[in-house]
GROMACS .gro file of C-alpha atoms in nm:
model
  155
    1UNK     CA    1 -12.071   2.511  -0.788
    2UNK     CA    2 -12.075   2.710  -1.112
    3UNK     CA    3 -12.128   3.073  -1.071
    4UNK     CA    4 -12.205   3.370  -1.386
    5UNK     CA    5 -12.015   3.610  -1.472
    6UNK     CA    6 -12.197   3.831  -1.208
    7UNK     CA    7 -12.140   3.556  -0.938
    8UNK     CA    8 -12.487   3.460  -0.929
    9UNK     CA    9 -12.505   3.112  -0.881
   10UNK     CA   10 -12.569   2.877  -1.157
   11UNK     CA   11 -12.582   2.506  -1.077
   12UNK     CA   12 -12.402   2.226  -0.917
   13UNK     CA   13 -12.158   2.062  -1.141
   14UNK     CA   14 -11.929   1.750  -1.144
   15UNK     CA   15 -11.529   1.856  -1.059
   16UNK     CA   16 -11.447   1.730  -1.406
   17UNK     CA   17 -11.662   1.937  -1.601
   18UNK     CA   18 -11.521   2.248  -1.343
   19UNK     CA   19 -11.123   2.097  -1.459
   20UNK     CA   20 -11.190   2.053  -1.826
   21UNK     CA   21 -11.359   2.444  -1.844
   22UNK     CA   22 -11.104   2.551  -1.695
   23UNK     CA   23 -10.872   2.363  -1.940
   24UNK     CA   24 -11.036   2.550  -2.156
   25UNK     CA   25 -11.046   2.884  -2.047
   26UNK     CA   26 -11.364   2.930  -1.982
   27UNK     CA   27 -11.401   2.951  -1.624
   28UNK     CA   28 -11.171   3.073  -1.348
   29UNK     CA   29 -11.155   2.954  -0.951
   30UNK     CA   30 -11.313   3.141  -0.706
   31UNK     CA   31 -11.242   2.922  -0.418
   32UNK     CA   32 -11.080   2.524  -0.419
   33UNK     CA   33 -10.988   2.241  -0.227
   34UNK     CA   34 -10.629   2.208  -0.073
   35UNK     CA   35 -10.607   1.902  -0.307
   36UNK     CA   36 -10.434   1.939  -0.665
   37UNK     CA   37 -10.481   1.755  -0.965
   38UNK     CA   38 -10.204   1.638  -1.129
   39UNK     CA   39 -10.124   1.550  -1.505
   40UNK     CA   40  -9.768   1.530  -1.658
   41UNK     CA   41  -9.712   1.858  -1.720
   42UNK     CA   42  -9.952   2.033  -1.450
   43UNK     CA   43 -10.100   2.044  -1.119
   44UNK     CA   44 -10.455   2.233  -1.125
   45UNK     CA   45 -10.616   2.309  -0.777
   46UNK     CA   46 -10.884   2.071  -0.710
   47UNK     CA   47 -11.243   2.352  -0.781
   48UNK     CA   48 -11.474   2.395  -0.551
   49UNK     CA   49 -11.649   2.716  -0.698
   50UNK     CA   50 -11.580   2.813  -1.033
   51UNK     CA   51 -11.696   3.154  -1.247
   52UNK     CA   52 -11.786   3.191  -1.597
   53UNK     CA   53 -11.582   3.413  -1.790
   54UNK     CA   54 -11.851   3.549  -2.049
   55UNK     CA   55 -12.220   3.583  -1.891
   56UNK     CA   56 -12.488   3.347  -1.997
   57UNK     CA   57 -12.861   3.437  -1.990
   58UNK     CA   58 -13.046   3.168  -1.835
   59UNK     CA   59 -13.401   3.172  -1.781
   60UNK     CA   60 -13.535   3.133  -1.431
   61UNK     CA   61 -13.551   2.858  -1.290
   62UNK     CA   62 -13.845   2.748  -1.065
   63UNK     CA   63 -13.905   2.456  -0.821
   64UNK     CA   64 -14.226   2.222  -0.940
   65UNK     CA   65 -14.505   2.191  -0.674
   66UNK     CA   66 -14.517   1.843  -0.538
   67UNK     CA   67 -14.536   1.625  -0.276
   68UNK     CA   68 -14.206   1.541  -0.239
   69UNK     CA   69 -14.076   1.903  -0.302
   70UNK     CA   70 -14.282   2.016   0.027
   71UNK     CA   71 -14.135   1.726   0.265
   72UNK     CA   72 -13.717   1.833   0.126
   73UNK     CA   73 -13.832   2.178   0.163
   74UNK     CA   74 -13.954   2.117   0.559
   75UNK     CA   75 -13.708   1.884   0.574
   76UNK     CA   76 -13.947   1.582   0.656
   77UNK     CA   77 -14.017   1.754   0.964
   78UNK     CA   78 -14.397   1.776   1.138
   79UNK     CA   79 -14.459   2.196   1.114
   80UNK     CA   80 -14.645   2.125   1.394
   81UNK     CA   81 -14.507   1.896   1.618
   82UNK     CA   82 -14.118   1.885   1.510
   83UNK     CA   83 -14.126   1.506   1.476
   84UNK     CA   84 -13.962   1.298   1.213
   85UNK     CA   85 -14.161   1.025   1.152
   86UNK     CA   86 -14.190   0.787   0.862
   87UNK     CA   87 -14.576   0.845   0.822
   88UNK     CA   88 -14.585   1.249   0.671
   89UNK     CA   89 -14.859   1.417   0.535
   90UNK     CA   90 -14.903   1.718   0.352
   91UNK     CA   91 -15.156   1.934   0.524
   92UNK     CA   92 -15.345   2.268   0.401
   93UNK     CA   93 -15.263   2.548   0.603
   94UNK     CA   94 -15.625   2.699   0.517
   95UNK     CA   95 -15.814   2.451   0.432
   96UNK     CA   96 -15.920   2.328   0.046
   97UNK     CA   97 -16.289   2.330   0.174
   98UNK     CA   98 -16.204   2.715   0.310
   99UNK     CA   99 -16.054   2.823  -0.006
  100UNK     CA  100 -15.774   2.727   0.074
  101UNK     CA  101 -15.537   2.703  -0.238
  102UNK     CA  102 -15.271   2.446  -0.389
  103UNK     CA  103 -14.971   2.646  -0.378
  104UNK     CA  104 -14.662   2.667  -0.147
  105UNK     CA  105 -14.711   2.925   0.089
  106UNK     CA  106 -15.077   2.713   0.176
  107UNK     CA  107 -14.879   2.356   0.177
  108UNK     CA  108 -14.694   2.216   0.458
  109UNK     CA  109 -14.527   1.891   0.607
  110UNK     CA  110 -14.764   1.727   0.896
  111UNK     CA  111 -14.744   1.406   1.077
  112UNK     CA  112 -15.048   1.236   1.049
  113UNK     CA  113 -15.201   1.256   1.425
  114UNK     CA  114 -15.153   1.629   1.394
  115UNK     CA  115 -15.309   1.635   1.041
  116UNK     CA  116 -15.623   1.477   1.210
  117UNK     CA  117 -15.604   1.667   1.475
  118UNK     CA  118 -15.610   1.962   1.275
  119UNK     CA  119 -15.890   1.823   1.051
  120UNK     CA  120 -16.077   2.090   0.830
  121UNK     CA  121 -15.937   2.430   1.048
  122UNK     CA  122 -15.656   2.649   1.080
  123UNK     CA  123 -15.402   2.611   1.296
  124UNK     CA  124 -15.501   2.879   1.543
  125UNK     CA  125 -15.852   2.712   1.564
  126UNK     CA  126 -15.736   2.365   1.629
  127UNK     CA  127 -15.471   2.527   1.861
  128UNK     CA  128 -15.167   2.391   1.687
  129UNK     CA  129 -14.811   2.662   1.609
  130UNK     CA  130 -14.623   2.654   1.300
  131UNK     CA  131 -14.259   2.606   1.339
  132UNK     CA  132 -14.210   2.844   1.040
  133UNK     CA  133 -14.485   3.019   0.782
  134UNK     CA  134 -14.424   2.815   0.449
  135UNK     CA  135 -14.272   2.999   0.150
  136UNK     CA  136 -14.187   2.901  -0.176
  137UNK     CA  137 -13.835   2.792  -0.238
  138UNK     CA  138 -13.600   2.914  -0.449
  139UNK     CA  139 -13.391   2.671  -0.728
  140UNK     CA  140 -13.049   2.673  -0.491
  141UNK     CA  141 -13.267   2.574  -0.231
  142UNK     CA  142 -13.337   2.304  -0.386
  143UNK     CA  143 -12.975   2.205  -0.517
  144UNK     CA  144 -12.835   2.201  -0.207
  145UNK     CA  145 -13.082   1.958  -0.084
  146UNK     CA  146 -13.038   1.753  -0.459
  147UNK     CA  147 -12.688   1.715  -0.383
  148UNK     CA  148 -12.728   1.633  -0.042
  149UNK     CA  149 -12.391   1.783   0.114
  150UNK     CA  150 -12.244   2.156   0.075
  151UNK     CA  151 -11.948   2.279   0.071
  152UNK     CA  152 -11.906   2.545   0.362
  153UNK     CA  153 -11.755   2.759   0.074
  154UNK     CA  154 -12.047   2.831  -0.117
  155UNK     CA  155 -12.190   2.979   0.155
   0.00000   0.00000   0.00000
């Protein structure tokens, strides 16, 4: 993980990139691996998170709306029910019919018997709980679950 100068996190980037700007003198180690890489001359602790050592504006980033973004964000999980099932859905929380909007705090992962059973209500009408209210992600959010596995140091 790359972090700016003011440690806020960055991006996810490969452990060459991390060696060679460090090479270079551009980043430092915050935390590494008990592995070292070797060359001729040097051995270089293996980075796992790495600082810039001159800030960088970068503009916000922001997760896209989408299918596929809702189920990694509930992690394919039924809101509803709690099953994992191959067969999701993604359900409106208040219905489109309702007003109901197209955004991610109105979106959320459903299997489909309890998006029928739902139908064209609200939860508390068709007597169905939320696991958790949906909320909009935020860009490490969805790195971690880009990269698939994290390193208990970035925590």
């Amino acid at each position: 993980m790359i972090l700016n100068q003011n440690y806020e996190p960055m991006s996810v980037i490969a452990a060459k990139k991390a060696v060679v700007l460090l090479y270079l003198g551009k980043v430092e180690i915050i935390e590494h691996h008990s592995e070292y890489i070797h060359s001729v001359s040097r051995a270089m602790p293996y980075p796992s998170i790495v600082r810039l050592m001159s800030f960088i504006s970068v503009p916000r980033k922001r997760v896209v709306l989408s299918r596929k973004n809702v189920l990694k964000r509930d992690s394919h999980r039924c809101q509803y029910c709690g099953s994992i099932q191959r067969l999701l859905t993604v359900d409106h929380v208040m219905p489109k019919n309702r007003g109901g909007e197209e955004s991610w705090e109105n979106l959320v992962c459903a299997c489909v018997q309890c998006n029928n059973r739902k139908g064209n209500r609200t939860p508390e009408e068709a007597g169905l709980h939320m696991a958790r209210r949906p909320q909009k992600p935020n860009h490490l959010f969805y790195i971690q679950h880009f990269v698939g596995m994290v390193d208990e140091r970035w925590k």
